[in-house]
Amino acid sequence: MGCPVAGTGEKRMSEGQSGAEQRLVTPGMVIGPSTGKHAGSGAIAQNEEFIATRLGWLNEQNDVVSVRPINSAYMPRSGDLIVGVVAEVRNNLWFFDVNGPFQALLPMSLAPWKVEFGSTRQHLGIGDAALARVQEVDEAHNMVLTMKGIGLRRLNEGCVVSIPVNLIDTLRGDNNSMVSRIRDLTDCRIIVADNGRVWVHGDADNMFTARELIQKLADEGHMNNFEDAVHALEQQRGEN
Amino acid sequence: MGGYGDVKLLRDDGKRLDGRTVDEMRPVSIEAGVLPAADGSAMVTHGLNVAVAAVYGPMEAHPRKIQRQDRAVIDVRYNMAPFSTGDRIRPGFNRRSREISKVTAEALESVVLVERYPRSKIRVEIEILAAEAGTRCVGITAAAVALADAGIPMRDMIVGVASGKIEDTVVLDLDKAEDNYGQADLPVGILPNTGEIAFLQMDGDLSIEEFNLAMEYNFKAASEIHELMVDALKRRYERGDN
């Protein structure tokens, strides 16, 4: 009974393989034979074929077939640098919203200050943003943060812009080249956190320009035109 | 659904009252990403049915008693807008919407890789803006596109289709009159890639031969709708020229 539909999948398999250009795949789409290759993120092996499990761009590197998703939720990993916003304060710990499915916990022992029991609110209140690192994540998504480390601090100034998690690499560029260009261009301090939040600090006009540029990436990231936008701004600034 | 002998649903030329052949579907159009606030969304127009689905999450499951330690729960809310039919529908949950929410959630759970998100919840809201028979199938199709749009990992995109029986003839995709005065209705959720069935309900009686024919129609329709679903997602995200 399923024959006509399976035939459609076979047709798409050839589409998924042809040409060097990356192809958009949708969940359930057959993306090629699995022999001699490994399934990366966004792909599963089923009946000697790879099936895409996410909407995204097909990617094949070093015999690993994966799908670079267009949209994805932030899934924390140990060591991630994150910009968190305090969601809840207890006497001995803070709960942070980290742009993921679960809140993260910062115990007072891992705060950069000497905090006494009951005085947590003096250091960070609800709505405050902070730069922190993920200390530990378990399989049930319990997540502990630390603010002990170089550069980890409460963010008292500047602004935070959110971008989709899958566009972080685009914003950073190879070896942070893209974010360095934006820093030079706008004369702003910019920190791109792993949870899709970007901290920007500079004078008001420059901050506005940087925010606009990053927002353009967030809105039109799938169009692959971010480098052109940065280049256009470079030329505009060069002319002025 | 017992059938009304005096209602004529097939014309003398063998076509249906709206001019369709027995294996012809109502026109379908699908658009992805219609709601900016949602993580993923889709609008499906199927004949005179209009369904909008929005997906939020994965997020922390609340209340905590609904959390599952090893997987995510899918929380579906199917609702028909009060203005979706000629007779005003009383707003809020009712027996029918609870049932459809439940079967839709179970159908979606079989395709979404729920084990990737333990203790979390994926919220799916399906709102029927206009109804003309077959809204649960349209809702499922819209939810599948919205889930894909939200980047939720799935084994396949489930397609909702229905066939039925009128005047002892098996037909694809019942419209309102056929649904009300026909003899049977067979809504099915199909995984187009593998040909698996994620949900199946049957209202009325069908012989084995009629059932097989109805399923054949359903698979054919699922294939066509699946192509439209893929096309809708591609239209939303295909790269620009630059």
CSV table of C-alpha atoms in Angstrom, one decimal:
chain,number,residue,atom,x,y,z
A,1,MET,CA,0.0,0.0,0.0
A,2,GLY,CA,2.9,2.3,0.7
A,3,CYS,CA,4.5,1.8,-2.7
A,4,PRO,CA,3.7,5.0,-4.4
A,5,VAL,CA,4.9,7.1,-1.5
A,6,ALA,CA,8.1,5.2,-1.1
A,7,GLY,CA,8.8,5.9,-4.8
A,8,THR,CA,8.6,9.6,-4.0
A,9,GLY,CA,11.3,9.1,-1.4
A,10,GLU,CA,13.6,7.4,-3.9
A,11,LYS,CA,13.2,10.2,-6.3
A,12,ARG,CA,14.3,12.6,-3.6
A,13,MET,CA,17.3,10.5,-2.7
A,14,SER,CA,18.8,11.3,-6.1
A,15,GLU,CA,18.0,14.9,-5.6
A,16,GLY,CA,19.8,14.8,-2.3
A,17,GLN,CA,23.0,13.5,-3.8
A,18,SER,CA,23.3,15.3,-7.0
A,19,GLY,CA,25.6,18.3,-7.4
A,20,ALA,CA,28.2,19.8,-5.1
A,21,GLU,CA,25.8,22.5,-3.8
A,22,GLN,CA,24.2,21.9,-0.4
A,23,ARG,CA,20.7,20.7,-0.5
A,24,LEU,CA,17.7,21.4,1.7
A,25,VAL,CA,16.4,18.2,3.2
A,26,THR,CA,13.2,17.7,5.2
A,27,PRO,CA,12.5,15.1,8.0
A,28,GLY,CA,12.0,11.6,6.6
A,29,MET,CA,13.8,12.3,3.3
A,30,VAL,CA,16.1,9.6,2.1
A,31,ILE,CA,19.5,11.2,1.7
A,32,GLY,CA,21.6,8.4,0.4
A,33,PRO,CA,22.9,4.9,1.0
A,34,SER,CA,24.5,4.3,4.4
A,35,THR,CA,27.2,1.8,3.4
A,36,GLY,CA,30.7,2.9,4.5
A,37,LYS,CA,29.5,6.1,6.1
A,38,HIS,CA,28.4,7.2,9.5
A,39,ALA,CA,25.2,9.1,10.5
A,40,GLY,CA,26.0,12.5,12.0
A,41,SER,CA,23.6,14.9,13.8
A,42,GLY,CA,20.2,15.2,12.0
A,43,ALA,CA,20.4,11.9,10.3
A,44,ILE,CA,19.6,8.3,11.2
A,45,ALA,CA,20.5,5.0,9.4
A,46,GLN,CA,17.5,2.9,8.5
A,47,ASN,CA,17.4,0.0,6.1
A,48,GLU,CA,20.9,0.8,4.8
A,49,GLU,CA,19.9,4.3,4.0
A,50,PHE,CA,20.3,7.6,5.7
A,51,ILE,CA,17.1,9.4,6.6
A,52,ALA,CA,17.1,13.1,7.5
A,53,THR,CA,15.5,13.8,10.8
A,54,ARG,CA,15.5,17.6,10.6
A,55,LEU,CA,14.9,20.4,8.2
A,56,GLY,CA,18.2,21.7,7.2
A,57,TRP,CA,21.2,21.6,4.8
A,58,LEU,CA,22.7,18.3,3.9
A,59,ASN,CA,26.4,18.1,4.8
A,60,GLU,CA,28.9,15.3,4.1
A,61,GLN,CA,32.4,15.5,5.5
A,62,ASN,CA,34.9,12.7,6.2
A,63,ASP,CA,32.3,10.0,5.6
A,64,VAL,CA,29.9,11.5,8.1
A,65,VAL,CA,26.5,12.5,6.7
A,66,SER,CA,24.7,15.1,8.8
A,67,VAL,CA,22.1,17.7,8.5
A,68,ARG,CA,22.9,21.3,9.5
A,69,PRO,CA,19.5,22.3,11.0
A,70,ILE,CA,17.8,25.6,10.0
A,71,ASN,CA,16.1,25.9,13.4
A,72,SER,CA,17.1,24.2,16.6
A,73,ALA,CA,16.8,24.7,20.3
A,74,TYR,CA,19.9,25.3,22.4
A,75,MET,CA,21.0,22.1,23.9
A,76,PRO,CA,23.7,22.9,26.6
A,77,ARG,CA,27.0,21.1,26.7
A,78,SER,CA,29.6,21.2,29.4
A,79,GLY,CA,32.1,24.1,28.8
A,80,ASP,CA,29.7,26.3,26.8
A,81,LEU,CA,29.9,30.0,27.3
A,82,ILE,CA,26.5,31.4,27.8
A,83,VAL,CA,24.7,34.7,28.5
A,84,GLY,CA,22.0,33.9,31.1
A,85,VAL,CA,19.3,36.0,32.6
A,86,VAL,CA,18.3,35.5,36.2
A,87,ALA,CA,14.9,34.0,36.4
A,88,GLU,CA,14.6,33.1,40.1
A,89,VAL,CA,16.7,33.7,43.2
A,90,ARG,CA,16.9,31.5,46.3
A,91,ASN,CA,18.9,32.1,49.5
A,92,ASN,CA,21.8,30.0,48.2
A,93,LEU,CA,21.5,29.8,44.4
A,94,TRP,CA,20.2,31.5,41.3
A,95,PHE,CA,18.2,30.0,38.4
A,96,PHE,CA,19.1,31.3,35.0
A,97,ASP,CA,17.1,31.3,31.8
A,98,VAL,CA,19.7,30.2,29.2
A,99,ASN,CA,17.5,30.2,26.1
A,100,GLY,CA,17.1,26.4,26.3
A,101,PRO,CA,14.4,24.0,27.4
A,102,PHE,CA,15.5,24.1,31.0
A,103,GLN,CA,16.7,26.6,33.5
A,104,ALA,CA,20.3,26.4,34.8
A,105,LEU,CA,21.4,26.6,38.3
A,106,LEU,CA,24.2,28.7,39.7
A,107,PRO,CA,25.1,27.8,43.3
A,108,MET,CA,26.5,30.5,45.4
A,109,SER,CA,29.7,28.5,45.8
A,110,LEU,CA,30.4,28.9,42.0
A,111,ALA,CA,29.7,32.7,42.0
A,112,PRO,CA,32.7,35.0,41.6
A,113,TRP,CA,31.9,36.8,44.8
A,114,LYS,CA,31.9,35.8,48.5
A,115,VAL,CA,28.2,35.3,49.0
A,116,GLU,CA,26.7,34.6,52.3
A,117,PHE,CA,23.6,32.5,52.8
A,118,GLY,CA,20.6,34.8,52.2
A,119,SER,CA,22.5,37.6,50.5
A,120,THR,CA,22.3,36.3,46.9
A,121,ARG,CA,19.9,39.1,45.9
A,122,GLN,CA,22.5,41.7,46.6
A,123,HIS,CA,24.7,40.3,43.8
A,124,LEU,CA,22.2,39.3,41.1
A,125,GLY,CA,18.5,40.0,41.0
A,126,ILE,CA,15.8,38.8,38.7
A,127,GLY,CA,16.3,40.1,35.1
A,128,ASP,CA,20.1,40.6,35.5
A,129,ALA,CA,22.2,39.2,32.8
A,130,ALA,CA,25.5,37.4,33.4
A,131,LEU,CA,28.2,35.8,31.4
A,132,ALA,CA,28.8,32.2,32.7
A,133,ARG,CA,30.1,28.9,31.7
A,134,VAL,CA,28.3,25.5,31.8
A,135,GLN,CA,30.0,23.5,34.5
A,136,GLU,CA,28.0,20.3,34.1
A,137,VAL,CA,25.0,18.9,32.3
A,138,ASP,CA,23.5,15.5,33.0
A,139,GLU,CA,21.3,13.4,30.7
A,140,ALA,CA,18.1,14.6,32.4
A,141,HIS,CA,19.1,18.2,31.4
A,142,ASN,CA,20.0,19.3,35.0
A,143,MET,CA,22.5,22.1,34.3
A,144,VAL,CA,25.0,23.8,36.7
A,145,LEU,CA,26.7,27.0,35.8
A,146,THR,CA,29.9,28.6,37.1
A,147,MET,CA,31.0,32.2,37.1
A,148,LYS,CA,34.5,31.4,38.3
A,149,GLY,CA,36.7,31.9,35.4
A,150,ILE,CA,38.4,34.6,33.3
A,151,GLY,CA,35.9,37.1,31.9
A,152,LEU,CA,32.8,35.6,33.5
A,153,ARG,CA,30.9,38.4,35.1
A,154,ARG,CA,27.7,40.2,35.6
A,155,LEU,CA,26.7,42.2,32.5
A,156,ASN,CA,26.0,45.7,33.8
A,157,GLU,CA,26.0,47.5,30.5
A,158,GLY,CA,25.5,47.0,26.8
A,159,CYS,CA,22.6,45.0,25.3
A,160,VAL,CA,21.8,41.4,24.5
A,161,VAL,CA,20.7,40.3,21.0
A,162,SER,CA,19.3,36.8,20.4
A,163,ILE,CA,20.1,34.8,17.2
A,164,PRO,CA,19.1,31.3,16.2
A,165,VAL,CA,21.6,28.8,17.7
A,166,ASN,CA,22.4,27.4,14.2
A,167,LEU,CA,23.7,30.8,13.0
A,168,ILE,CA,26.3,31.2,15.7
A,169,ASP,CA,29.0,29.8,13.5
A,170,THR,CA,28.0,32.1,10.7
A,171,LEU,CA,28.3,35.1,13.0
A,172,ARG,CA,31.7,34.0,14.4
A,173,GLY,CA,33.2,33.0,11.0
A,174,ASP,CA,36.4,31.0,10.7
A,175,ASN,CA,38.5,31.6,13.7
A,176,ASN,CA,36.2,34.4,14.8
A,177,SER,CA,37.0,36.4,11.7
A,178,MET,CA,33.5,37.6,11.1
A,179,VAL,CA,32.9,38.8,14.6
A,180,SER,CA,36.3,40.5,14.6
A,181,ARG,CA,35.3,42.4,11.4
A,182,ILE,CA,32.1,43.5,13.1
A,183,ARG,CA,34.0,44.6,16.2
A,184,ASP,CA,36.4,46.6,14.1
A,185,LEU,CA,33.6,48.0,12.0
A,186,THR,CA,31.4,49.1,14.8
A,187,ASP,CA,34.0,49.7,17.5
A,188,CYS,CA,31.9,47.6,19.9
A,189,ARG,CA,32.8,44.9,22.4
A,190,ILE,CA,30.9,41.8,21.2
A,191,ILE,CA,30.7,38.4,22.9
A,192,VAL,CA,29.0,35.6,21.0
A,193,ALA,CA,27.7,33.1,23.5
A,194,ASP,CA,27.0,29.5,22.6
A,195,ASN,CA,23.4,29.8,23.6
A,196,GLY,CA,22.5,32.1,20.8
A,197,ARG,CA,22.8,35.3,22.8
A,198,VAL,CA,25.2,38.1,21.7
A,199,TRP,CA,26.3,40.8,24.1
A,200,VAL,CA,27.1,44.1,22.4
A,201,HIS,CA,28.6,47.1,24.1
A,202,GLY,CA,29.7,50.4,22.6
A,203,ASP,CA,28.5,53.9,22.1
A,204,ALA,CA,24.8,54.3,21.3
A,205,ASP,CA,25.2,54.7,17.5
A,206,ASN,CA,27.7,51.9,17.0
A,207,MET,CA,25.7,49.6,19.2
A,208,PHE,CA,22.6,50.3,17.1
A,209,THR,CA,24.6,49.5,13.9
A,210,ALA,CA,26.0,46.3,15.4
A,211,ARG,CA,22.5,45.3,16.7
A,212,GLU,CA,21.0,45.9,13.3
A,213,LEU,CA,23.6,43.8,11.6
A,214,ILE,CA,23.2,40.9,14.0
A,215,GLN,CA,19.4,41.2,13.8
A,216,LYS,CA,19.7,41.0,10.0
A,217,LEU,CA,21.5,37.7,10.4
A,218,ALA,CA,18.8,36.5,12.8
A,219,ASP,CA,16.1,37.4,10.3
A,220,GLU,CA,17.7,36.4,7.0
A,221,GLY,CA,20.4,33.9,8.1
A,222,HIS,CA,19.0,31.2,5.8
A,223,MET,CA,19.5,33.5,2.8
A,224,ASN,CA,23.3,33.2,3.2
A,225,ASN,CA,23.8,36.9,2.6
A,226,PHE,CA,25.4,37.9,5.9
A,227,GLU,CA,28.9,38.3,4.5
A,228,ASP,CA,27.5,40.6,1.8
A,229,ALA,CA,25.8,42.8,4.5
A,230,VAL,CA,29.1,43.1,6.4
A,231,HIS,CA,31.0,43.9,3.3
A,232,ALA,CA,28.4,46.5,2.3
A,233,LEU,CA,28.8,48.1,5.7
A,234,GLU,CA,32.6,48.1,5.4
A,235,GLN,CA,32.4,49.8,2.1
A,236,GLN,CA,29.9,52.4,3.5
A,237,ARG,CA,32.1,53.1,6.5
A,238,GLY,CA,35.2,53.3,4.2
A,239,GLU,CA,33.5,55.9,2.0
A,240,ASN,CA,32.6,58.0,5.0
B,1,MET,CA,-22.6,7.8,9.7
B,2,GLY,CA,-25.2,5.1,9.3
B,3,GLY,CA,-26.1,6.4,5.9
B,4,TYR,CA,-29.2,8.2,4.7
B,5,GLY,CA,-30.7,6.4,1.8
B,6,ASP,CA,-32.6,9.3,0.4
B,7,VAL,CA,-29.6,11.7,0.1
B,8,LYS,CA,-28.0,11.6,-3.3
B,9,LEU,CA,-24.2,12.1,-3.1
B,10,LEU,CA,-23.2,10.8,-6.5
B,11,ARG,CA,-24.3,12.2,-9.8
B,12,ASP,CA,-25.5,10.0,-12.7
B,13,ASP,CA,-22.2,10.5,-14.5
B,14,GLY,CA,-20.4,8.8,-11.5
B,15,LYS,CA,-18.9,12.1,-10.2
B,16,ARG,CA,-19.5,13.6,-6.8
B,17,LEU,CA,-21.7,16.6,-6.1
B,18,ASP,CA,-18.8,19.0,-6.3
B,19,GLY,CA,-17.7,17.5,-9.6
B,20,ARG,CA,-14.7,15.5,-8.3
B,21,THR,CA,-14.1,11.9,-9.4
B,22,VAL,CA,-14.1,9.3,-6.6
B,23,ASP,CA,-10.3,9.3,-6.2
B,24,GLU,CA,-9.9,13.1,-6.4
B,25,MET,CA,-8.8,15.2,-3.5
B,26,ARG,CA,-10.0,18.7,-2.7
B,27,PRO,CA,-7.4,21.4,-3.6
B,28,VAL,CA,-4.6,21.7,-1.0
B,29,SER,CA,-2.2,24.5,-0.3
B,30,ILE,CA,0.4,24.7,2.5
B,31,GLU,CA,2.4,27.5,3.8
B,32,ALA,CA,5.2,27.2,6.5
B,33,GLY,CA,6.2,29.9,9.0
B,34,VAL,CA,3.0,31.9,9.2
B,35,LEU,CA,3.3,32.9,12.8
B,36,PRO,CA,6.4,34.9,13.8
B,37,ALA,CA,6.1,34.3,17.6
B,38,ALA,CA,6.0,30.5,17.3
B,39,ASP,CA,9.1,28.4,17.0
B,40,GLY,CA,7.5,26.7,14.0
B,41,SER,CA,4.2,27.2,12.3
B,42,ALA,CA,2.2,26.3,9.3
B,43,MET,CA,-1.2,27.0,7.6
B,44,VAL,CA,-2.9,24.3,5.6
B,45,THR,CA,-5.9,25.0,3.3
B,46,HIS,CA,-7.6,21.8,2.2
B,47,GLY,CA,-10.8,22.5,0.3
B,48,LEU,CA,-12.7,24.8,2.6
B,49,ASN,CA,-10.8,23.7,5.7
B,50,VAL,CA,-8.2,26.1,7.1
B,51,ALA,CA,-5.9,25.0,9.9
B,52,VAL,CA,-3.1,26.8,11.5
B,53,ALA,CA,-0.6,24.9,13.7
B,54,ALA,CA,2.0,26.5,16.0
B,55,VAL,CA,4.8,24.6,17.8
B,56,TYR,CA,6.6,25.9,20.9
B,57,GLY,CA,9.5,24.2,22.6
B,58,PRO,CA,11.1,21.9,23.6
B,59,MET,CA,10.5,23.5,27.0
B,60,GLU,CA,10.4,22.5,30.6
B,61,ALA,CA,7.3,20.3,31.1
B,62,HIS,CA,4.9,21.9,33.6
B,63,PRO,CA,3.3,20.7,35.8
B,64,ARG,CA,6.2,18.5,36.8
B,65,LYS,CA,3.9,15.5,37.2
B,66,ILE,CA,3.6,15.3,33.4
B,67,GLN,CA,7.4,15.1,33.0
B,68,ARG,CA,8.8,11.8,31.7
B,69,GLN,CA,12.4,11.1,32.8
B,70,ASP,CA,13.4,9.4,29.5
B,71,ARG,CA,11.6,11.4,26.9
B,72,ALA,CA,9.6,14.5,25.9
B,73,VAL,CA,5.9,14.7,26.1
B,74,ILE,CA,3.9,16.2,23.2
B,75,ASP,CA,1.1,18.4,24.4
B,76,VAL,CA,-1.4,18.9,21.6
B,77,ARG,CA,-4.3,21.3,21.8
B,78,TYR,CA,-6.8,21.0,18.9
B,79,ASN,CA,-9.4,23.7,18.8
B,80,MET,CA,-12.1,24.7,16.4
B,81,ALA,CA,-12.7,28.5,16.3
B,82,PRO,CA,-16.3,29.5,17.2
B,83,PHE,CA,-16.6,30.9,13.7
B,84,SER,CA,-15.2,27.9,11.8
B,85,THR,CA,-18.6,26.4,11.0
B,86,GLY,CA,-22.1,27.8,10.1
B,87,ASP,CA,-23.4,27.0,13.6
B,88,ARG,CA,-21.3,28.8,16.2
B,89,ILE,CA,-19.2,26.5,18.2
B,90,ARG,CA,-19.1,27.1,22.0
B,91,PRO,CA,-15.5,28.1,22.7
B,92,GLY,CA,-13.3,25.9,24.8
B,93,PHE,CA,-12.4,22.2,25.2
B,94,ASN,CA,-15.1,19.6,24.6
B,95,ARG,CA,-15.3,15.9,24.3
B,96,ARG,CA,-14.5,15.9,20.5
B,97,SER,CA,-11.5,18.3,20.8
B,98,ARG,CA,-10.1,16.3,23.7
B,99,GLU,CA,-10.3,13.1,21.7
B,100,ILE,CA,-8.7,14.7,18.6
B,101,SER,CA,-5.9,16.3,20.7
B,102,LYS,CA,-5.2,12.9,22.2
B,103,VAL,CA,-5.0,10.9,19.0
B,104,THR,CA,-3.0,13.7,17.3
B,105,ALA,CA,-0.5,13.7,20.2
B,106,GLU,CA,-0.1,9.9,20.0
B,107,ALA,CA,0.3,10.0,16.2
B,108,LEU,CA,3.0,12.8,16.5
B,109,GLU,CA,4.8,10.9,19.4
B,110,SER,CA,5.4,8.0,17.0
B,111,VAL,CA,7.4,10.2,14.6
B,112,VAL,CA,9.1,12.8,16.8
B,113,LEU,CA,12.4,11.6,18.3
B,114,VAL,CA,11.1,12.3,21.8
B,115,GLU,CA,13.9,10.5,23.5
B,116,ARG,CA,16.2,13.4,22.6
B,117,TYR,CA,14.5,15.7,25.0
B,118,PRO,CA,13.9,14.0,28.4
B,119,ARG,CA,11.7,15.9,30.9
B,120,SER,CA,10.6,18.4,28.4
B,121,LYS,CA,7.5,19.3,26.6
B,122,ILE,CA,6.7,20.2,23.0
B,123,ARG,CA,3.6,22.2,22.7
B,124,VAL,CA,1.5,21.9,19.5
B,125,GLU,CA,-1.4,24.2,19.1
B,126,ILE,CA,-3.8,23.4,16.2
B,127,GLU,CA,-6.5,26.0,15.5
B,128,ILE,CA,-9.2,25.2,12.9
B,129,LEU,CA,-10.2,28.5,11.4
B,130,ALA,CA,-12.7,27.1,8.9
B,131,ALA,CA,-14.1,23.6,8.9
B,132,GLU,CA,-15.6,21.5,6.1
B,133,ALA,CA,-15.1,17.8,7.1
B,134,GLY,CA,-11.7,16.2,7.7
B,135,THR,CA,-10.3,18.8,10.1
B,136,ARG,CA,-8.3,16.3,12.2
B,137,CYS,CA,-6.4,15.2,9.1
B,138,VAL,CA,-5.7,18.8,8.1
B,139,GLY,CA,-4.6,19.6,11.7
B,140,ILE,CA,-2.2,16.7,11.7
B,141,THR,CA,-0.7,17.8,8.4
B,142,ALA,CA,-0.3,21.4,9.6
B,143,ALA,CA,1.3,20.1,12.9
B,144,ALA,CA,3.8,18.0,11.0
B,145,VAL,CA,4.9,21.0,8.9
B,146,ALA,CA,5.1,23.2,11.9
B,147,LEU,CA,7.2,20.6,13.8
B,148,ALA,CA,9.6,20.4,10.9
B,149,ASP,CA,9.7,24.2,10.7
B,150,ALA,CA,10.5,24.4,14.4
B,151,GLY,CA,13.5,22.1,13.9
B,152,ILE,CA,12.1,19.3,16.0
B,153,PRO,CA,13.8,16.0,14.9
B,154,MET,CA,11.4,13.5,13.4
B,155,ARG,CA,11.6,10.1,11.6
B,156,ASP,CA,9.2,11.4,9.0
B,157,MET,CA,6.5,14.0,8.4
B,158,ILE,CA,3.1,12.5,9.1
B,159,VAL,CA,0.4,13.2,6.6
B,160,GLY,CA,-3.3,13.2,7.5
B,161,VAL,CA,-5.7,12.0,4.8
B,162,ALA,CA,-9.2,10.4,4.8
B,163,SER,CA,-11.3,8.3,2.6
B,164,GLY,CA,-14.9,7.0,3.1
B,165,LYS,CA,-17.9,5.4,1.5
B,166,ILE,CA,-20.9,7.1,0.0
B,167,GLU,CA,-23.7,5.3,-1.8
B,168,ASP,CA,-21.7,2.0,-1.5
B,169,THR,CA,-18.8,3.6,-3.4
B,170,VAL,CA,-15.4,4.3,-1.8
B,171,VAL,CA,-14.3,7.9,-2.3
B,172,LEU,CA,-11.3,9.9,-1.4
B,173,ASP,CA,-11.4,13.0,0.9
B,174,LEU,CA,-15.0,13.4,2.0
B,175,ASP,CA,-16.5,16.9,1.9
B,176,LYS,CA,-19.1,18.1,4.4
B,177,ALA,CA,-22.2,16.5,2.8
B,178,GLU,CA,-20.4,13.2,2.2
B,179,ASP,CA,-19.2,13.2,5.8
B,180,ASN,CA,-22.6,13.9,7.2
B,181,TYR,CA,-24.7,11.6,4.9
B,182,GLY,CA,-22.1,9.0,3.9
B,183,GLN,CA,-21.7,5.5,5.1
B,184,ALA,CA,-18.1,5.4,6.4
B,185,ASP,CA,-15.1,7.6,7.1
B,186,LEU,CA,-11.5,6.4,7.4
B,187,PRO,CA,-9.1,9.1,8.5
B,188,VAL,CA,-5.5,7.9,8.6
B,189,GLY,CA,-2.1,9.4,9.5
B,190,ILE,CA,0.6,8.1,7.1
B,191,LEU,CA,4.4,8.2,7.2
B,192,PRO,CA,5.0,8.7,3.5
B,193,ASN,CA,8.6,7.5,3.5
B,194,THR,CA,8.1,4.1,5.1
B,195,GLY,CA,4.4,3.6,4.4
B,196,GLU,CA,3.7,3.2,8.1
B,197,ILE,CA,0.4,4.2,9.6
B,198,ALA,CA,0.7,6.4,12.7
B,199,PHE,CA,-3.0,6.6,13.4
B,200,LEU,CA,-6.2,5.2,12.0
B,201,GLN,CA,-9.8,5.7,12.9
B,202,MET,CA,-12.9,4.3,11.3
B,203,ASP,CA,-16.4,5.5,11.6
B,204,GLY,CA,-19.0,3.3,9.9
B,205,ASP,CA,-18.6,-0.1,8.2
B,206,LEU,CA,-16.3,-1.1,5.3
B,207,SER,CA,-15.7,-4.5,3.8
B,208,ILE,CA,-12.1,-5.7,3.5
B,209,GLU,CA,-12.1,-4.9,-0.2
B,210,GLU,CA,-13.5,-1.4,0.5
B,211,PHE,CA,-11.0,-0.9,3.3
B,212,ASN,CA,-8.1,-1.8,1.0
B,213,LEU,CA,-9.4,0.5,-1.8
B,214,ALA,CA,-9.8,3.3,0.7
B,215,MET,CA,-6.3,2.8,2.0
B,216,GLU,CA,-5.0,2.8,-1.6
B,217,TYR,CA,-6.7,6.2,-2.1
B,218,ASN,CA,-5.3,7.4,1.2
B,219,PHE,CA,-1.7,6.5,0.3
B,220,LYS,CA,-2.0,8.1,-3.1
B,221,ALA,CA,-3.3,11.3,-1.5
B,222,ALA,CA,-0.6,11.2,1.2
B,223,SER,CA,2.0,11.1,-1.5
B,224,GLU,CA,0.6,14.2,-3.2
B,225,ILE,CA,0.2,16.1,0.1
B,226,HIS,CA,3.7,15.2,1.2
B,227,GLU,CA,5.1,16.8,-1.9
B,228,LEU,CA,3.2,20.0,-1.1
B,229,MET,CA,4.6,19.8,2.5
B,230,VAL,CA,8.2,19.5,1.3
B,231,ASP,CA,7.6,22.2,-1.2
B,232,ALA,CA,6.2,24.6,1.5
B,233,LEU,CA,9.3,24.1,3.7
B,234,LYS,CA,11.6,24.6,0.7
B,235,ARG,CA,9.8,27.8,-0.4
B,236,ARG,CA,10.3,29.2,3.1
B,237,TYR,CA,14.0,28.4,3.4
B,238,GLU,CA,15.5,28.0,0.0
B,239,ARG,CA,18.5,30.3,-0.3
B,240,GLY,CA,18.2,33.5,-2.2
B,241,ASP,CA,20.4,34.2,-5.3
B,242,ASN,CA,23.0,35.9,-3.3
